[in-house]
mmCIF file of C-alpha atoms and ligand atoms in Angstrom:
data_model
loop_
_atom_site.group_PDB
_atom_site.id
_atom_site.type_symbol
_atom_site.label_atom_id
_atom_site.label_comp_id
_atom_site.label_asym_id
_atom_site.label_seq_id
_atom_site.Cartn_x
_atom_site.Cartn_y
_atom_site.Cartn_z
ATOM 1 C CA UNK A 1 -0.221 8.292 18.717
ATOM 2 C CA UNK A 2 -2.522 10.574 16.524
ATOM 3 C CA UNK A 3 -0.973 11.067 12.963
ATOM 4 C CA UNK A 4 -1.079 14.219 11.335
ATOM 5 C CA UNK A 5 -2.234 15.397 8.143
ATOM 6 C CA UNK A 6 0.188 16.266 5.440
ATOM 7 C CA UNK A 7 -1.095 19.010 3.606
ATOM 8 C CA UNK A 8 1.059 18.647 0.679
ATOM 9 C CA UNK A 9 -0.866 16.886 -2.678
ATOM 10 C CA UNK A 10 -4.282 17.884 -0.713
ATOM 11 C CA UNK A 11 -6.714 19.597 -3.303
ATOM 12 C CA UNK A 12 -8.699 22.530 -2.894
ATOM 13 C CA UNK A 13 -11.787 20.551 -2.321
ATOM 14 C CA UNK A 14 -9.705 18.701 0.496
ATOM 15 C CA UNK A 15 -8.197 21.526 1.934
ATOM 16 C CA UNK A 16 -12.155 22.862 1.855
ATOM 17 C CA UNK A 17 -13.231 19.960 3.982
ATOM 18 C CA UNK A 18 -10.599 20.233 6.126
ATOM 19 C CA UNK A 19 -11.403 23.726 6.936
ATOM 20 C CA UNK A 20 -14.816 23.007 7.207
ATOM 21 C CA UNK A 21 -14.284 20.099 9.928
ATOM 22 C CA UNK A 22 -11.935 22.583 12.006
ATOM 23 C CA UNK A 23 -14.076 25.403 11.704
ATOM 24 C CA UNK A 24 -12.468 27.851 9.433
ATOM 25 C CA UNK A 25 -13.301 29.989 7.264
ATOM 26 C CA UNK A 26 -13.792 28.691 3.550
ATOM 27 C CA UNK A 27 -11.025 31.405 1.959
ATOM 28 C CA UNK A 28 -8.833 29.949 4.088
ATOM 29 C CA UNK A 29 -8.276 26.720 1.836
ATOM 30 C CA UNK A 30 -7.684 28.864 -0.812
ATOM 31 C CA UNK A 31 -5.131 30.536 0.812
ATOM 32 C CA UNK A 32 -3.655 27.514 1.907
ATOM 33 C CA UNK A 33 -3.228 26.287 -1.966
ATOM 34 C CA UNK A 34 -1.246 29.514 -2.716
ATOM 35 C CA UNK A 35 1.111 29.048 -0.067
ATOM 36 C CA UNK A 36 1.519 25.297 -0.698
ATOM 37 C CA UNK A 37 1.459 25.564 -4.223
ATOM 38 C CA UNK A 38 2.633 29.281 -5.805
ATOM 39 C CA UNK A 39 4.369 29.995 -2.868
ATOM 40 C CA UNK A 40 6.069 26.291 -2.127
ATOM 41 C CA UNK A 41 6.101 26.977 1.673
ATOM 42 C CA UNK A 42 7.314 24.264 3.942
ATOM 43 C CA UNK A 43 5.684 24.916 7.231
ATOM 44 C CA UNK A 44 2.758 26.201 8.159
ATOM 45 C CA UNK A 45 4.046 28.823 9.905
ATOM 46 C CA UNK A 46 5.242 30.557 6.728
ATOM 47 C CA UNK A 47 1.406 31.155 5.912
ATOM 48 C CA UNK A 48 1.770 34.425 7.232
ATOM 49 C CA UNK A 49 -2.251 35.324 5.978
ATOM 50 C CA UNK A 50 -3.665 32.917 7.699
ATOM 51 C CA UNK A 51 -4.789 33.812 11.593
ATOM 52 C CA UNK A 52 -2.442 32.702 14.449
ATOM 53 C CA UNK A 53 -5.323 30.840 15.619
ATOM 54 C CA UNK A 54 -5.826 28.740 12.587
ATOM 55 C CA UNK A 55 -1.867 28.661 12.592
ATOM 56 C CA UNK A 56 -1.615 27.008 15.647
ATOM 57 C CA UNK A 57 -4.301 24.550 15.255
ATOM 58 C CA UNK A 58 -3.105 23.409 11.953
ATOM 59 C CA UNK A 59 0.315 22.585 13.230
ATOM 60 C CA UNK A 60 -1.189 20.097 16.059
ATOM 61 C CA UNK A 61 -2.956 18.575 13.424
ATOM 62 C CA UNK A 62 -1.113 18.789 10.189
ATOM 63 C CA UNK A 63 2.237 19.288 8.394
ATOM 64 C CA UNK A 64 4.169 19.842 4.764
ATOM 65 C CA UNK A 65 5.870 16.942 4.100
ATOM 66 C CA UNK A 66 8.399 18.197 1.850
ATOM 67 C CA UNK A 67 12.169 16.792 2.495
ATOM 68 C CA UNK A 68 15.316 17.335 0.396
ATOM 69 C CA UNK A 69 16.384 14.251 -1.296
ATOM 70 C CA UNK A 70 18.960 12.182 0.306
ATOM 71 C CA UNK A 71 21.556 12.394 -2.116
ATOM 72 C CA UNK A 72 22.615 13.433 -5.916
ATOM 73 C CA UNK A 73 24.673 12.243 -8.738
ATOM 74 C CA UNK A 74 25.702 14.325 -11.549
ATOM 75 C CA UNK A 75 26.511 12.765 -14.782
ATOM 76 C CA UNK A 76 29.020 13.958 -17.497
ATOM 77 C CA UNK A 77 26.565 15.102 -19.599
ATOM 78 C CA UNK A 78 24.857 17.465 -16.737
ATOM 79 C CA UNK A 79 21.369 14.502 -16.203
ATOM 80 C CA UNK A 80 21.633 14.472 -12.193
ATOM 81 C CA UNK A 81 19.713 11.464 -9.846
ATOM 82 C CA UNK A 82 18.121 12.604 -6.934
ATOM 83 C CA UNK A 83 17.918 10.067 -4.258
ATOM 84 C CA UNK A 84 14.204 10.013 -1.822
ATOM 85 C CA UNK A 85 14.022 8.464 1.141
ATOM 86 C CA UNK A 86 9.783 7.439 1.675
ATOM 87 C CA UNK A 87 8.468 7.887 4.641
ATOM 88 C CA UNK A 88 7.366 4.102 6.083
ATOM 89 C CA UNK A 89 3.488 4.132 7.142
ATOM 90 C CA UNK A 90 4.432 2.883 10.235
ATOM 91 C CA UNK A 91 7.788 4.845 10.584
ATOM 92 C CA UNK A 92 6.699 7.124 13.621
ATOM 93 C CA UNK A 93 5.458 3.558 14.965
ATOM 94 C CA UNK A 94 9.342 2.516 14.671
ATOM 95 C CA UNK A 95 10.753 6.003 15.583
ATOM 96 C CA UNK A 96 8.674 5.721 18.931
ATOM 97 C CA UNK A 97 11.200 3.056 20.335
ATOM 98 C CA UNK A 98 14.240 4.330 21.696
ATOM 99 C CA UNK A 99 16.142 0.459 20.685
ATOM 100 C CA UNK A 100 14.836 0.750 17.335
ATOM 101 C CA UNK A 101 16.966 0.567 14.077
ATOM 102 C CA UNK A 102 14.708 2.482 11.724
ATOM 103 C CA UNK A 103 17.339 1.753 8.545
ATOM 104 C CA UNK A 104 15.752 -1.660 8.406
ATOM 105 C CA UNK A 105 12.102 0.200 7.386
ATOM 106 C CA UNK A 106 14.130 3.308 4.861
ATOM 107 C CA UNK A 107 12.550 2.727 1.118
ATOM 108 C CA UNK A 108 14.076 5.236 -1.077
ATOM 109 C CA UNK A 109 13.080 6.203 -4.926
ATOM 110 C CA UNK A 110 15.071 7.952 -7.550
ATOM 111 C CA UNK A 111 13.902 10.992 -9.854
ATOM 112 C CA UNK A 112 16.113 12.422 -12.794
ATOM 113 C CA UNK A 113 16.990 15.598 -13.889
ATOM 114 C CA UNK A 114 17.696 16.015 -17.410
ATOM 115 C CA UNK A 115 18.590 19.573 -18.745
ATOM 116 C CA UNK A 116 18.259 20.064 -22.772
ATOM 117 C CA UNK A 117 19.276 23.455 -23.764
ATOM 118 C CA UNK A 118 15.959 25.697 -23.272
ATOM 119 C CA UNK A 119 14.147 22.450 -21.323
ATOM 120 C CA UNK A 120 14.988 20.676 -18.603
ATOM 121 C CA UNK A 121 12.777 16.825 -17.724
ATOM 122 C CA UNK A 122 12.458 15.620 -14.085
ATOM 123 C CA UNK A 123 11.692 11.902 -14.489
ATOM 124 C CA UNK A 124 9.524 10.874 -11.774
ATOM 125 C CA UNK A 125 8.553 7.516 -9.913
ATOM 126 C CA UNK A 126 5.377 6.591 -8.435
ATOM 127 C CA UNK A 127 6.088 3.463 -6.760
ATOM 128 C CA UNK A 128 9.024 2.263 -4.364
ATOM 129 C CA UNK A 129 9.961 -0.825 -7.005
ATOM 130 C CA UNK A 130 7.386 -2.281 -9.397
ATOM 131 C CA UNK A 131 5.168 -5.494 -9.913
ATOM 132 C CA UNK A 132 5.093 -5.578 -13.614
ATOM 133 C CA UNK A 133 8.248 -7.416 -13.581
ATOM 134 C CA UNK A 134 9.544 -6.296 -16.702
ATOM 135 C CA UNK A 135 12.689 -8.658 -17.439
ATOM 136 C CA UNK A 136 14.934 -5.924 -19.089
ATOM 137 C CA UNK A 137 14.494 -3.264 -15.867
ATOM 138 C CA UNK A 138 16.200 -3.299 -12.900
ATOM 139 C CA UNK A 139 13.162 -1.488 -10.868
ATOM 140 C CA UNK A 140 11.218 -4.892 -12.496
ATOM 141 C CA UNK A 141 13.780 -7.083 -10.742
ATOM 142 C CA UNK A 142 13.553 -5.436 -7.399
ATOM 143 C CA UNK A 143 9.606 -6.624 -7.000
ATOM 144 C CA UNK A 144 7.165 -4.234 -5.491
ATOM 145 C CA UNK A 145 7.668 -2.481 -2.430
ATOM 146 C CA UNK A 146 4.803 -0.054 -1.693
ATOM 147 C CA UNK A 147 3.172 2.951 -3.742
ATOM 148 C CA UNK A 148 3.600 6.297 -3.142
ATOM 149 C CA UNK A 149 1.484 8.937 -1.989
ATOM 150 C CA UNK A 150 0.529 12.426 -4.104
ATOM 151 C CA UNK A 151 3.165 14.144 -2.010
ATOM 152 C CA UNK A 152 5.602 11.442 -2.110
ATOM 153 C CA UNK A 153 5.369 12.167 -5.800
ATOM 154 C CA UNK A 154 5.208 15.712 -5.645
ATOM 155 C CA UNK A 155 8.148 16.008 -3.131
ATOM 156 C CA UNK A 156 10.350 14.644 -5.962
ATOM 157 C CA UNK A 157 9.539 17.673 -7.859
ATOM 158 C CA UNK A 158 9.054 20.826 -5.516
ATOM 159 C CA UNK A 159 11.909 19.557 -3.548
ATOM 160 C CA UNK A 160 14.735 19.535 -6.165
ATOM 161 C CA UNK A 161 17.059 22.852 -6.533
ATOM 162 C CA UNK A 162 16.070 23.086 -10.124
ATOM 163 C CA UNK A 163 12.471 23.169 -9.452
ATOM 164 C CA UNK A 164 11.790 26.997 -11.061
ATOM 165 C CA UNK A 165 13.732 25.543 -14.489
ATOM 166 C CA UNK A 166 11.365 22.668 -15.063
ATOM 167 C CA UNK A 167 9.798 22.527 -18.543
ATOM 168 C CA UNK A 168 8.591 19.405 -18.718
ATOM 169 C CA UNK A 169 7.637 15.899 -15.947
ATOM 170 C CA UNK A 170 7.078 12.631 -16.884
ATOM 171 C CA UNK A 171 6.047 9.863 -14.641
ATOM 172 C CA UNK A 172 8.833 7.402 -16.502
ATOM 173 C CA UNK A 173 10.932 6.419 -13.081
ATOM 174 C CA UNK A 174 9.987 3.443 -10.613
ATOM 175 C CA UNK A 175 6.981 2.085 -11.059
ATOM 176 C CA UNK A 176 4.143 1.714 -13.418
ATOM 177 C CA UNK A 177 1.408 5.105 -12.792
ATOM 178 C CA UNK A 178 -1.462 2.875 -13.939
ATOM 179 C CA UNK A 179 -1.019 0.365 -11.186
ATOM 180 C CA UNK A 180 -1.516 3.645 -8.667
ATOM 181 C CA UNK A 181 -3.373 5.680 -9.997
ATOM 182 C CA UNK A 182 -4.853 7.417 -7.509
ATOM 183 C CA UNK A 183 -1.786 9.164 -6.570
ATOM 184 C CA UNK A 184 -0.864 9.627 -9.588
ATOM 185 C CA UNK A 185 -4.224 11.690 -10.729
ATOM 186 C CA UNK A 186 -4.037 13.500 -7.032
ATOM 187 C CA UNK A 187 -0.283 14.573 -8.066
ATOM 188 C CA UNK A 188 -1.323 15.752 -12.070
ATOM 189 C CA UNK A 189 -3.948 17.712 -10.648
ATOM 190 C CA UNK A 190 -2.010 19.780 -8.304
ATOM 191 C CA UNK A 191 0.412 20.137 -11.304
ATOM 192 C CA UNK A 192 -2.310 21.131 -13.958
ATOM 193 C CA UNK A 193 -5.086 23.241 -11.506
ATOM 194 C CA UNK A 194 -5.704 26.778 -11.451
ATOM 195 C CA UNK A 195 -5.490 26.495 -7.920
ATOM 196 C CA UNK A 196 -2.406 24.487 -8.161
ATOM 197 C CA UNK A 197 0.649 25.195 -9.895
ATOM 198 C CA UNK A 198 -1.579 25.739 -13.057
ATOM 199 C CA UNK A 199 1.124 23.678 -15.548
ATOM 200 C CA UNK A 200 -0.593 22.566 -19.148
ATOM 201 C CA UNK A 201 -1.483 19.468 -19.209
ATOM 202 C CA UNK A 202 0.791 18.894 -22.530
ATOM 203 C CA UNK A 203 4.077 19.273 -20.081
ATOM 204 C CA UNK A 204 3.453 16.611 -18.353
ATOM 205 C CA UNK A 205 3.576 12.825 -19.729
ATOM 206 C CA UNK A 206 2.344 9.518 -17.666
ATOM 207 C CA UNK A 207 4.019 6.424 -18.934
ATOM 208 C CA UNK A 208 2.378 2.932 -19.052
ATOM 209 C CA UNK A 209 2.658 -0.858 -19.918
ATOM 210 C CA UNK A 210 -0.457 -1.180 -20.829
ATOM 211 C CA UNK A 211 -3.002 -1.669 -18.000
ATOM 212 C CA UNK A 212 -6.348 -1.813 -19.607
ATOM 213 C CA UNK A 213 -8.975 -0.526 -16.666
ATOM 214 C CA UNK A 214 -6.008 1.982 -15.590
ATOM 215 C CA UNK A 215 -5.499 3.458 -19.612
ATOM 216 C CA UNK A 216 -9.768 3.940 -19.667
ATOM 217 C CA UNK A 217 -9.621 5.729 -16.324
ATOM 218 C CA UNK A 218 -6.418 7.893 -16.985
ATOM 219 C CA UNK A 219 -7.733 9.074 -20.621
ATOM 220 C CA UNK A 220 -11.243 10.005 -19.214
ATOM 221 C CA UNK A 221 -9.902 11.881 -16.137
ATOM 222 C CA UNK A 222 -6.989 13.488 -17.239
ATOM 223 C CA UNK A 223 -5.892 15.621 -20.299
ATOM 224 C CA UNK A 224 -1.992 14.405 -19.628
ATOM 225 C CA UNK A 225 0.095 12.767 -22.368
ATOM 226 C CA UNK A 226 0.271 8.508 -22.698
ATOM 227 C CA UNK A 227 3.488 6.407 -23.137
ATOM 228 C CA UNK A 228 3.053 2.993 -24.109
ATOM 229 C CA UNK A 229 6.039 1.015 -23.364
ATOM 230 C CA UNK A 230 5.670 -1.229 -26.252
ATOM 231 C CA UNK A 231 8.672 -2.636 -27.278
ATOM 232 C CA UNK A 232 7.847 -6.207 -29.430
ATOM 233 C CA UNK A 233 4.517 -5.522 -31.040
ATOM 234 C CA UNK A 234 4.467 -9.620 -31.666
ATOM 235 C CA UNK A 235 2.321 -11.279 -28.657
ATOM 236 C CA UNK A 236 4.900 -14.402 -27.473
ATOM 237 C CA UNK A 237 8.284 -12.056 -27.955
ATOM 238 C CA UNK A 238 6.660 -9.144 -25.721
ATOM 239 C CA UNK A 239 4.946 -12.130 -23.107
ATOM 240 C CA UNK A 240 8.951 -13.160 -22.987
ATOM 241 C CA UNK A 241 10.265 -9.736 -21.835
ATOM 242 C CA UNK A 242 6.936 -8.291 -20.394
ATOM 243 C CA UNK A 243 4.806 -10.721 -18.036
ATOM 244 C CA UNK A 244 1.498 -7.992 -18.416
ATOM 245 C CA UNK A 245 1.342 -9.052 -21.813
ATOM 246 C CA UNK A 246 -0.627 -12.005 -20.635
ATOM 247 C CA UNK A 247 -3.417 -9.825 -18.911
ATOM 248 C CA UNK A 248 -2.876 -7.189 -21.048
ATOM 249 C CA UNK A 249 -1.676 -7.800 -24.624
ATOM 250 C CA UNK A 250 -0.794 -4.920 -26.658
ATOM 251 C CA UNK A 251 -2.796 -5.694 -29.320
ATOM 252 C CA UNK A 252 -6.137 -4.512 -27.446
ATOM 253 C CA UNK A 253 -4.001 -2.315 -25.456
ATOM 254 C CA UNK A 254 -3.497 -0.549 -29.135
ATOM 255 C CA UNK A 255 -7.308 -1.049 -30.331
ATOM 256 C CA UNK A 256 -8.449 0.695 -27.316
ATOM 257 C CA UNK A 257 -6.120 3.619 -27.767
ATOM 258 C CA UNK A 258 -7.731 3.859 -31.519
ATOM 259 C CA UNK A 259 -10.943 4.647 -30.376
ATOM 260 C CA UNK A 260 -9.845 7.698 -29.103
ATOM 261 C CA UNK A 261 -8.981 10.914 -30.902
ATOM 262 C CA UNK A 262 -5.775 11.913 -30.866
ATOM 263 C CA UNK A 263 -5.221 14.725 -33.460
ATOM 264 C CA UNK A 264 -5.685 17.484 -30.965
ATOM 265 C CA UNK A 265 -3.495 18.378 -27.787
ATOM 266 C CA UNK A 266 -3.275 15.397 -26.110
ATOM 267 C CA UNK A 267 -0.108 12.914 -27.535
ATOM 268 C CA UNK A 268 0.356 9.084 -27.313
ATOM 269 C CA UNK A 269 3.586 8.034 -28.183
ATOM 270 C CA UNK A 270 5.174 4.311 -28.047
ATOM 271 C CA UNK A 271 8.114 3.923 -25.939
ATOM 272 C CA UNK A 272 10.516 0.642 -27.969
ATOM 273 C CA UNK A 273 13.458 -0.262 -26.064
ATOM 274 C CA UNK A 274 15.690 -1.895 -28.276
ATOM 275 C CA UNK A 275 17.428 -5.495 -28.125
ATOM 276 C CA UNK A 276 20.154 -7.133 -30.253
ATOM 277 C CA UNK A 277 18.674 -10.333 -32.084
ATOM 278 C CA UNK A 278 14.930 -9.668 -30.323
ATOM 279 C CA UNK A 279 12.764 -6.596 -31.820
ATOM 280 C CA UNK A 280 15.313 -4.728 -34.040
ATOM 281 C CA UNK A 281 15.074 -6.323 -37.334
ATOM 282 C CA UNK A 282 12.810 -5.393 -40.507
ATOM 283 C CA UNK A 283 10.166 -8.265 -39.527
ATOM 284 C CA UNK A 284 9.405 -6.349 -36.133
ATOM 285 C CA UNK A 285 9.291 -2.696 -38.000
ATOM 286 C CA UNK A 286 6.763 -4.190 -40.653
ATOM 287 C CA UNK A 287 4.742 -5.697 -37.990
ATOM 288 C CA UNK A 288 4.514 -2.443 -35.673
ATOM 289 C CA UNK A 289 3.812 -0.167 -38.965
ATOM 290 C CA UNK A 290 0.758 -3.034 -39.408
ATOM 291 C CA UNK A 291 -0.175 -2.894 -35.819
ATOM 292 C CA UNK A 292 0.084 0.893 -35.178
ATOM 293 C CA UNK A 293 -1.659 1.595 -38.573
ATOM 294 C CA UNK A 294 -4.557 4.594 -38.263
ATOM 295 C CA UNK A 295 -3.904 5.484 -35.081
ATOM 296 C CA UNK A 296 -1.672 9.097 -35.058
ATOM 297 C CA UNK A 297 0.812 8.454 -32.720
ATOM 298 C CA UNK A 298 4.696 8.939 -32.269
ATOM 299 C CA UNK A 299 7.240 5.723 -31.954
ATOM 300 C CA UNK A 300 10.602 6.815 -29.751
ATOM 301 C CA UNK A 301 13.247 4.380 -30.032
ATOM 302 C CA UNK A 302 15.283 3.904 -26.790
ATOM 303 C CA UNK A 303 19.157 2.531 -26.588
ATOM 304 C CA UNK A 304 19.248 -0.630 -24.053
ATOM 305 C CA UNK A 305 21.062 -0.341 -21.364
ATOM 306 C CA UNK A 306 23.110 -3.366 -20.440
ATOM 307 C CA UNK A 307 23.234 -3.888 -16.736
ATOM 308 C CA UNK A 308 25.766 -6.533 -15.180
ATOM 309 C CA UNK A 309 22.797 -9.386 -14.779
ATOM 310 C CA UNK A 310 21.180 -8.902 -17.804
ATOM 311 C CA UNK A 311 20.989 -11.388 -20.516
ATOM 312 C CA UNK A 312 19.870 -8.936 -23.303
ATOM 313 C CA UNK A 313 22.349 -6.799 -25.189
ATOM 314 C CA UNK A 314 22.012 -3.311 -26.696
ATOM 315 C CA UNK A 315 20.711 -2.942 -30.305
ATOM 316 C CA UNK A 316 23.443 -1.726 -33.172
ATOM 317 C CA UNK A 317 23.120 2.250 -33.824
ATOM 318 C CA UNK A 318 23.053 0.688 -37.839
ATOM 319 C CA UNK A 319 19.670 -1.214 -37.204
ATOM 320 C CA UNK A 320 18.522 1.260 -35.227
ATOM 321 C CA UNK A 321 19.054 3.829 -37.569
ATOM 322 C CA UNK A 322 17.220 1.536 -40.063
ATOM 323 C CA UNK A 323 14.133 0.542 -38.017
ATOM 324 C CA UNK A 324 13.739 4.476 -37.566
ATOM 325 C CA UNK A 325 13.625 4.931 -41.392
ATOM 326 C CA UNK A 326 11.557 1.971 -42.307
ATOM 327 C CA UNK A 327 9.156 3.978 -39.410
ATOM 328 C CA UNK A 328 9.499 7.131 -40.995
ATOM 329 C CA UNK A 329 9.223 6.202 -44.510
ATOM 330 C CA UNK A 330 5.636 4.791 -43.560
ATOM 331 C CA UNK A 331 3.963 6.961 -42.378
ATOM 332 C CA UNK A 332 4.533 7.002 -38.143
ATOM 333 C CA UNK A 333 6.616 9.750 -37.086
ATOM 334 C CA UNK A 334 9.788 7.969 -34.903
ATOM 335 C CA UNK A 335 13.078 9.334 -33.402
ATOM 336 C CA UNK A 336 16.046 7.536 -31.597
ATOM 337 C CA UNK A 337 15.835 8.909 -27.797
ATOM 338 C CA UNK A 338 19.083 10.514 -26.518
ATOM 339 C CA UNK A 339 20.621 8.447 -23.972
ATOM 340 C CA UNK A 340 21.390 10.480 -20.986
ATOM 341 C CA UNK A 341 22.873 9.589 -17.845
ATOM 342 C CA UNK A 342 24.331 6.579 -18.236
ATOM 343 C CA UNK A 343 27.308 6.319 -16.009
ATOM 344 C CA UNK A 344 25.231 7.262 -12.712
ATOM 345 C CA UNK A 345 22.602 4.346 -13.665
ATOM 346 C CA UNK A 346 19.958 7.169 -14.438
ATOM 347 C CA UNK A 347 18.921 5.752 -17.868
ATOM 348 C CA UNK A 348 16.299 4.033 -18.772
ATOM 349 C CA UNK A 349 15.338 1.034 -16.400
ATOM 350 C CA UNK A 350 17.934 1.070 -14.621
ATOM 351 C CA UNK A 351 16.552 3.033 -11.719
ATOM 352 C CA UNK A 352 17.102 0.680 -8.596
ATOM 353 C CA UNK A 353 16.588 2.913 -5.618
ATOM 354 C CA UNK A 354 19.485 2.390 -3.793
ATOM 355 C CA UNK A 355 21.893 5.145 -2.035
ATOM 356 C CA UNK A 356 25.759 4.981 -2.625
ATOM 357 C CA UNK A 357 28.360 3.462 -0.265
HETATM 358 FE FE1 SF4 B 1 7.936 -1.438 -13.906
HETATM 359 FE FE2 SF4 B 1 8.477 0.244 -15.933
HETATM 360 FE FE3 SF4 B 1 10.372 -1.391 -14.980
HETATM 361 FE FE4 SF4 B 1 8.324 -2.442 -16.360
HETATM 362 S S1 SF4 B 1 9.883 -1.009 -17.150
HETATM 363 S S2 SF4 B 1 9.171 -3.232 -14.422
HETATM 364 S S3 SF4 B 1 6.647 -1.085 -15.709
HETATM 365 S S4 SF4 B 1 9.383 0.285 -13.840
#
């Protein structure tokens, strides 16, 4: 069985080689971007400029792989969760058996829609499940079942109803970006080109725990905001609720990020999810002031959400409150995140990829 190409997350310079090895003309890749990209066609059919000839042959040999998530919850407060099913590498492999039960092979990711007066967030995932094993996030708990592709990625966001009311995307969901990077970089690029959907760079943030060769890479090839899930800025405490901290430990993680400058366009921020009894008291604030001194930054404080299994407990809004000001009052600019979506498990790491009974 020959596989076909899916157009969708190809660059220019792909879509140029492609054209190139079926022996059209060079415009045509251009063309193909607008229709993909400005246009959001899903078949190739729709790209009504392009010859019939160059039509037919790129439906034997490629396709859009856009597909409308599987299913949405809305939330009181308006934040829906889209449900993706991912296509299985070997799916048509599966699909070729008439006995076959495919459900066995269906991997699904969730992306969230969160609309804030004027500006509306899609939260994105990049991986089906995660291997950083955080011990506070459900995705963490699930282990690591597969990356995604560009499209994959991009399909979350073209393929949403809201699409033309987006103001902002960050890659906060399922997964860790810096662990797939690739796909991550094809998908910003499509997002930021002229060729593309020609978004600024500043719309979009990419999220991170820390991943030292994946942080050098992302700052030199991209332009795109940094999140640094922080979250204990003393070594054993963050080991205890973040296993990377033994590869990676925040402390260099920070150094590195103060060798860059960051008083222009480009943000980093610290993401600090916060825990009853474990990072919220006046010892931790002093110590991240310390640690985060010099380097011009943001801090956002998040609200834990308790799930069923977890052992950790949601910080008071009082110390929370507190740790902002203490923040604030020296120096490093910090606000409490809004919690939204909480009662369709759309929050914060609670993301678990799984569809509804
Ligand atoms: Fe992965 Fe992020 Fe969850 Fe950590 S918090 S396990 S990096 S998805």
């Amino acid at each position: 069985m020959i596989s076909k190409t899916n157009l969708l997350g190809m660059t220019l310079a792909q879509l140029q080689q492609l054209c190139a090895a079926e022996d059209m003309p060079k415009y045509t890749a251009k063309q193909m971007c607008d229709w993909l990209y400005a246009k959001r066609v899903d078949s190739v059919d729709a790209m009504t400029n392009l010859s019939l000839k160059a039509r037919s042959r790129l439906n034997e040999i490629a396709y859009i792989g856009r597909h409308a998530p599987v299913q949405c919850q809305v939330s009181t407060d308006g934040t829906k969760k889209y449900l993706f099913e991912i296509e299985d590498e070997d799916r048509e492999m599966h699909v070729s058996s008439p006995n076959s039960d495919n459900s066995q092979f269906k991997r699904y990711v969730e992306a969230v829609y969160i609309p804030d007066g004027d500006r509306a967030t899609l939260c994105i995932s990049c991986q089906v499940g995660c291997r950083m094993g955080c011990r506070f996030c459900v995705t963490g708990q699930q282990g690591f079942h597969g990356n995604l592709t560009a499209a994959d990625i991009l399909n979350q966001i073209f393929s949403i109803p809201e699409f033309t009311t987006l103001t902002n995307v960050v890659y906060m969901g399922m997964g860790e970006p810096m662990d797939n990077l690739d796909s991550v970089l094809g998908s910003t690029e499509v997002l930021t080109a002229d060729w593309g959907l020609g978004w600024s760079p500043k719309r979009i943030t990419v999220s991170s725990v820390g991943i030292i060769p994946g942080l050098r890479r992302f700052l030199k090839e991209s332009q795109c905001h940094l999140a640094v899930s922080l979250h204990n800025p003393f070594a054993q405490e963050r080991l205890a609720i973040m296993p990377m901290q033994k590869a990676y430990p925040i402390a260099e993680v920070v150094a590195l990020l103060k060798q860059y400058d960051w008083s222009g366009q480009r943000r980093v921020s610290f993401e600090y999810t916060m825990f009853a009894g474990l990072n919220d008291d006046l010892r931790h604030a002093t110590e991240l002031v310390s640690m985060l001194k010099g380097l011009y930054c943001r801090v956002n404080l998040i609200r834990f959400h308790a799930s069923p299994d977890t052992p950790y407990r949601t910080a008071s809004s009082q110390a929370m409150n507190q740790f902002r000001d203490y923040l604030n009052a020296h120096g490093i600019t910090c606000t409490i995140r809004a919690s939204r979506g909480e009662d369709i498990m759309a929050a914060c790491g609670l993301l678990a990829g799984q569809a509804c009974q």
